[in-house]
PDB file of C-alpha atoms in Angstrom:
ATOM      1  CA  UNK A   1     165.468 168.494   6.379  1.00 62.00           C
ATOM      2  CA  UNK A   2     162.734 166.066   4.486  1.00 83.00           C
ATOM      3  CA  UNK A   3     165.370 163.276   5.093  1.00 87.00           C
ATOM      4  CA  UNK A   4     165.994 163.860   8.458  1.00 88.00           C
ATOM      5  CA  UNK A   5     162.188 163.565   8.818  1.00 89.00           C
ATOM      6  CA  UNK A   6     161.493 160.491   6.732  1.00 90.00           C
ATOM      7  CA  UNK A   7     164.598 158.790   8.863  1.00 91.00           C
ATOM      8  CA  UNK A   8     163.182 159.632  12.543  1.00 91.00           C
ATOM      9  CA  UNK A   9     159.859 158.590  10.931  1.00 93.00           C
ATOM     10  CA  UNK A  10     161.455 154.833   9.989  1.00 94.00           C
ATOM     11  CA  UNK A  11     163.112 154.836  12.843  1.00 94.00           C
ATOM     12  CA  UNK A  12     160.440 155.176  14.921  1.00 92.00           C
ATOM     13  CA  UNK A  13     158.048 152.955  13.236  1.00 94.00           C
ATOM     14  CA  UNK A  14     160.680 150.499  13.733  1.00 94.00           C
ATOM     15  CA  UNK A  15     160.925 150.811  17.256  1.00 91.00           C
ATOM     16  CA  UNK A  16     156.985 150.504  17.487  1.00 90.00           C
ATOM     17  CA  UNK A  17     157.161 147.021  15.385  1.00 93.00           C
ATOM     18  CA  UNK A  18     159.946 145.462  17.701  1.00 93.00           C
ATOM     19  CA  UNK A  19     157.792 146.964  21.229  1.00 89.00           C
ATOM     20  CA  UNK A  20     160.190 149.058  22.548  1.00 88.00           C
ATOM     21  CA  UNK A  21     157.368 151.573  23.538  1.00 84.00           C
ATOM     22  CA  UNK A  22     154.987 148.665  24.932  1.00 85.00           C
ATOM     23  CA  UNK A  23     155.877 149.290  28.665  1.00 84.00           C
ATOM     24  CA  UNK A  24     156.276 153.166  28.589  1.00 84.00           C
ATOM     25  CA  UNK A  25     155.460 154.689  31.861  1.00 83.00           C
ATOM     26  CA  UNK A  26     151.013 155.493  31.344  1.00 80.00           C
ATOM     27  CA  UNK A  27     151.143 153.701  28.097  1.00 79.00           C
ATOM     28  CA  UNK A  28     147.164 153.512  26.842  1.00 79.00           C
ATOM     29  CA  UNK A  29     146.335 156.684  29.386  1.00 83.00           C
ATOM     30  CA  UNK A  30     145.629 160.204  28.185  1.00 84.00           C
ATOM     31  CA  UNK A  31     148.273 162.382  28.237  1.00 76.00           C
ATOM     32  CA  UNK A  32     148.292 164.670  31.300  1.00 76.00           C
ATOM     33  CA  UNK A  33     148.858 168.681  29.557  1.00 74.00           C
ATOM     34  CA  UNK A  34     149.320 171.435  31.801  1.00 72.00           C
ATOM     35  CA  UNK A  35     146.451 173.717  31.063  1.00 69.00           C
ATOM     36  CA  UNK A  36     148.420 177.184  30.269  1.00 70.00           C
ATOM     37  CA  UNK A  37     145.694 179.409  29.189  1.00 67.00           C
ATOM     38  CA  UNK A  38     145.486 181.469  32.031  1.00 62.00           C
ATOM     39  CA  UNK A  39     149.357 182.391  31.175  1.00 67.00           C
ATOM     40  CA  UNK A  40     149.974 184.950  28.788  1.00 73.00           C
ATOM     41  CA  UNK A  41     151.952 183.564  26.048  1.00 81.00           C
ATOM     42  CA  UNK A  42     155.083 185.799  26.557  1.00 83.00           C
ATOM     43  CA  UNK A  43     155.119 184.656  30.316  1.00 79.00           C
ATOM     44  CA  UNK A  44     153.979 180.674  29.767  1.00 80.00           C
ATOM     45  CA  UNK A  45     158.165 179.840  28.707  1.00 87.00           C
ATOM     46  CA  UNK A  46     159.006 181.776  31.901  1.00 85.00           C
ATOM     47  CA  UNK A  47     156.326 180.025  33.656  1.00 78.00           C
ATOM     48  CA  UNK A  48     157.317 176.371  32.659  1.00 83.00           C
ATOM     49  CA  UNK A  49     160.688 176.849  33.905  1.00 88.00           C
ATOM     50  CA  UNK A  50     160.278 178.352  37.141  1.00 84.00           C
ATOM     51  CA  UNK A  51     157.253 175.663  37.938  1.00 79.00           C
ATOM     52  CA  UNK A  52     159.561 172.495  36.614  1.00 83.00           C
ATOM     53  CA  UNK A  53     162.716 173.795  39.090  1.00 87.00           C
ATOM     54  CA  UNK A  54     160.138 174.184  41.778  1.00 80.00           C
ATOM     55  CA  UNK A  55     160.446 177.761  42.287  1.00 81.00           C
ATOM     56  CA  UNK A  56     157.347 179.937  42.378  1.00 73.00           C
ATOM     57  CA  UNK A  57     157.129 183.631  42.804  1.00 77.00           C
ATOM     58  CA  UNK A  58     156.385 185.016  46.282  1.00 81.00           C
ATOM     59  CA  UNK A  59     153.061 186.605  45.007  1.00 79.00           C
ATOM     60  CA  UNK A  60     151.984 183.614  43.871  1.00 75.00           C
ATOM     61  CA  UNK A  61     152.709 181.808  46.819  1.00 76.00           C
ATOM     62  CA  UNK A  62     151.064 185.038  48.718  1.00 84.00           C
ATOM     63  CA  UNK A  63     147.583 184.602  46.557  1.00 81.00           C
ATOM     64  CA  UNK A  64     147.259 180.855  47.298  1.00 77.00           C
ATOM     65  CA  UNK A  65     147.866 181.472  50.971  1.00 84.00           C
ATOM     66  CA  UNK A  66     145.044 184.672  50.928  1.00 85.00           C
ATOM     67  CA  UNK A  67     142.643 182.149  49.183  1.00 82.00           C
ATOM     68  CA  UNK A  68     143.532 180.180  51.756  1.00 84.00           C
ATOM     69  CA  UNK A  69     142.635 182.009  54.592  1.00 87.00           C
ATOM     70  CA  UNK A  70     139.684 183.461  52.884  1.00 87.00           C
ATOM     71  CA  UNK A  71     138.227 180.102  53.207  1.00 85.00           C
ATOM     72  CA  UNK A  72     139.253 179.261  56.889  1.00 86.00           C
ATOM     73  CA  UNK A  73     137.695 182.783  57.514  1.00 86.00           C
ATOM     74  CA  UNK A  74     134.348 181.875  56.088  1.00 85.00           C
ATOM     75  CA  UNK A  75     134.201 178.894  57.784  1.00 83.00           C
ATOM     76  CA  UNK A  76     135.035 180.524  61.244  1.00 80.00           C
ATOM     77  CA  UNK A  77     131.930 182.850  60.144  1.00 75.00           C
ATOM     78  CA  UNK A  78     129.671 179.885  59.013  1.00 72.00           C
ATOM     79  CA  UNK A  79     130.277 178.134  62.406  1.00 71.00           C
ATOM     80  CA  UNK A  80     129.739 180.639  65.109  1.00 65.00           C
ATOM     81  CA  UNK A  81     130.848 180.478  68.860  1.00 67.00           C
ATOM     82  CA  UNK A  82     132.900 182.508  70.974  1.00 69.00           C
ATOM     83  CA  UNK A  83     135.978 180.445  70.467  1.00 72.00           C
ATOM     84  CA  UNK A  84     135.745 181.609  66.571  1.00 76.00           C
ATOM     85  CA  UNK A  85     135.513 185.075  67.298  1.00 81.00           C
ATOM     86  CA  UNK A  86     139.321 185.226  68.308  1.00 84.00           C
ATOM     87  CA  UNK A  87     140.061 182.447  65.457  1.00 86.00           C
ATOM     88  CA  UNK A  88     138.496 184.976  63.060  1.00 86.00           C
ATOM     89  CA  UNK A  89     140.166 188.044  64.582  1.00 89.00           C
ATOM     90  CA  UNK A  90     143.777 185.898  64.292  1.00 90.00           C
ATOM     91  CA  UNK A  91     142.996 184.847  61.043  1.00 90.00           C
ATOM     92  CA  UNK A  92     141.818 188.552  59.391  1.00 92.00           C
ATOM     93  CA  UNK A  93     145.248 189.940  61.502  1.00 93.00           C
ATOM     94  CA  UNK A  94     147.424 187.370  59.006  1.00 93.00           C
ATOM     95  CA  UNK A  95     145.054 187.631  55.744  1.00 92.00           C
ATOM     96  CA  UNK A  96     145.893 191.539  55.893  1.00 93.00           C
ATOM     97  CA  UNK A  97     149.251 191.243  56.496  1.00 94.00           C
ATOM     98  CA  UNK A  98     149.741 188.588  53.204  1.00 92.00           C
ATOM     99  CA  UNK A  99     147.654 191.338  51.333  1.00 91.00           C
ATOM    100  CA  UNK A 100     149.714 194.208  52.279  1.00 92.00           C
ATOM    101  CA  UNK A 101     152.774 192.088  51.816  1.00 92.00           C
ATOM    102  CA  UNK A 102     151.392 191.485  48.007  1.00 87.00           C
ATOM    103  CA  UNK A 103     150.451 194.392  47.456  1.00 88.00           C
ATOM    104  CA  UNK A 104     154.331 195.843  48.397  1.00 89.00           C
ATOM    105  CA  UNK A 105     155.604 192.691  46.068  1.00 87.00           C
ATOM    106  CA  UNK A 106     153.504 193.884  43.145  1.00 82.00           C
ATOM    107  CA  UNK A 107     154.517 197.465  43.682  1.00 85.00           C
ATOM    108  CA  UNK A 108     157.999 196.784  43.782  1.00 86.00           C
ATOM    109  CA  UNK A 109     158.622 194.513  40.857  1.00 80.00           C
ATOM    110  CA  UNK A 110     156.334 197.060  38.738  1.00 79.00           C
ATOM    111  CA  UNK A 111     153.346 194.764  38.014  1.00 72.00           C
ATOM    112  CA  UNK A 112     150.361 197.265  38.149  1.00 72.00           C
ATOM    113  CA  UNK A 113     152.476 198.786  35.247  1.00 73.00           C
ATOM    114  CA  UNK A 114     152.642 195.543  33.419  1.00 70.00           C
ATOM    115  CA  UNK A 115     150.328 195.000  30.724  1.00 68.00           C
ATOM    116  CA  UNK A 116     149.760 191.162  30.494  1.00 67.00           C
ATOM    117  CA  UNK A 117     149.870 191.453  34.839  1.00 65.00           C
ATOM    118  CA  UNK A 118     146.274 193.030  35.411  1.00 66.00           C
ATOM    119  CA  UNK A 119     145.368 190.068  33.014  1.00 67.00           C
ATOM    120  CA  UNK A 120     146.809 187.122  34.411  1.00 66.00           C
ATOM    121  CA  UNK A 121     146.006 188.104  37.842  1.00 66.00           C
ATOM    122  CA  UNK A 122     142.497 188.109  37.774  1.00 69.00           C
ATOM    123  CA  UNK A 123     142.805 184.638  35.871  1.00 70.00           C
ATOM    124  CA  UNK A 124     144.939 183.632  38.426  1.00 67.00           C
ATOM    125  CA  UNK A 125     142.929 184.328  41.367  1.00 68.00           C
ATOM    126  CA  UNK A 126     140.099 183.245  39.951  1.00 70.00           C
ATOM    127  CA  UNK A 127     141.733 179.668  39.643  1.00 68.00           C
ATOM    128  CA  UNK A 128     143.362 179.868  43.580  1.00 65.00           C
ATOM    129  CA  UNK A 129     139.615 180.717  44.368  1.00 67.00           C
ATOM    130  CA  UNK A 130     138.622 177.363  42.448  1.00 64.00           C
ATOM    131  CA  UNK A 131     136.403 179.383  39.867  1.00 53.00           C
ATOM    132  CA  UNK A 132     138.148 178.911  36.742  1.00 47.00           C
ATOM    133  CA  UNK A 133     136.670 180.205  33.936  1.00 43.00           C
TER     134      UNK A 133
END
């Protein structure tokens, strides 16, 4: 295994004397790493794949669209008016219905039961809700 390592090595530090990594895509930028630790490690593999396909759960989808109406709803509240006051009745009507919809996801798939779920989901709403710790 040593010589497999000591040949990638050369033939790496060849390819940096000829400039064949000069015009890399973000070459001289800081490398952009996914900040994971709000992922339990057995879930972060999991997690990787299902965010590089494009594919995210449904609760997860269901969170960040609560968070989001938690904030249109506390803006209707902030702003007053009579106009607001059937915004802010239409708005709580579809923030309960994504809540009870979560809460049937999270009942069905067994996640209360999970161990690493009560975990990750307060990490996880806490970064929706733009507080991350």
């Amino acid at each position: 295994m040593a010589v497999l390592s000591w040949l990638a090595e050369q033939r790496i530090q060849e390819a940096m004397r000829s400039g064949e990594f000069d015009n890399l895509p973000g070459h001289g930028k800081p490398l952009e790493l996914e900040d994971l630790s709000g992922v339990p490690e057995e879930l972060r593999m999991s997690y990787m794949i299902m965010k590089n396909a494009g594919l995210l759960p449904e609760e997860v989808t269901l969170r960040a669209e609560c968070v989001t109406l938690e904030g249109l709803l506390l803006a209707c509240h902030n702003s007053g008016g009579e106009d607001n006051i059937e915004r802010r009745k239409e708005l709580q009507g579809q923030l309960s219905l994504k809540r009870l919809r979560l809460q049937m996801l999270i009942q069905e798939r067994g996640l209360e039961s999970s161990a690493a779920y009560p975990d990750y989901g307060d990490k996880l709403r806490a970064r929706l809700a733009g507080m991350e710790e």
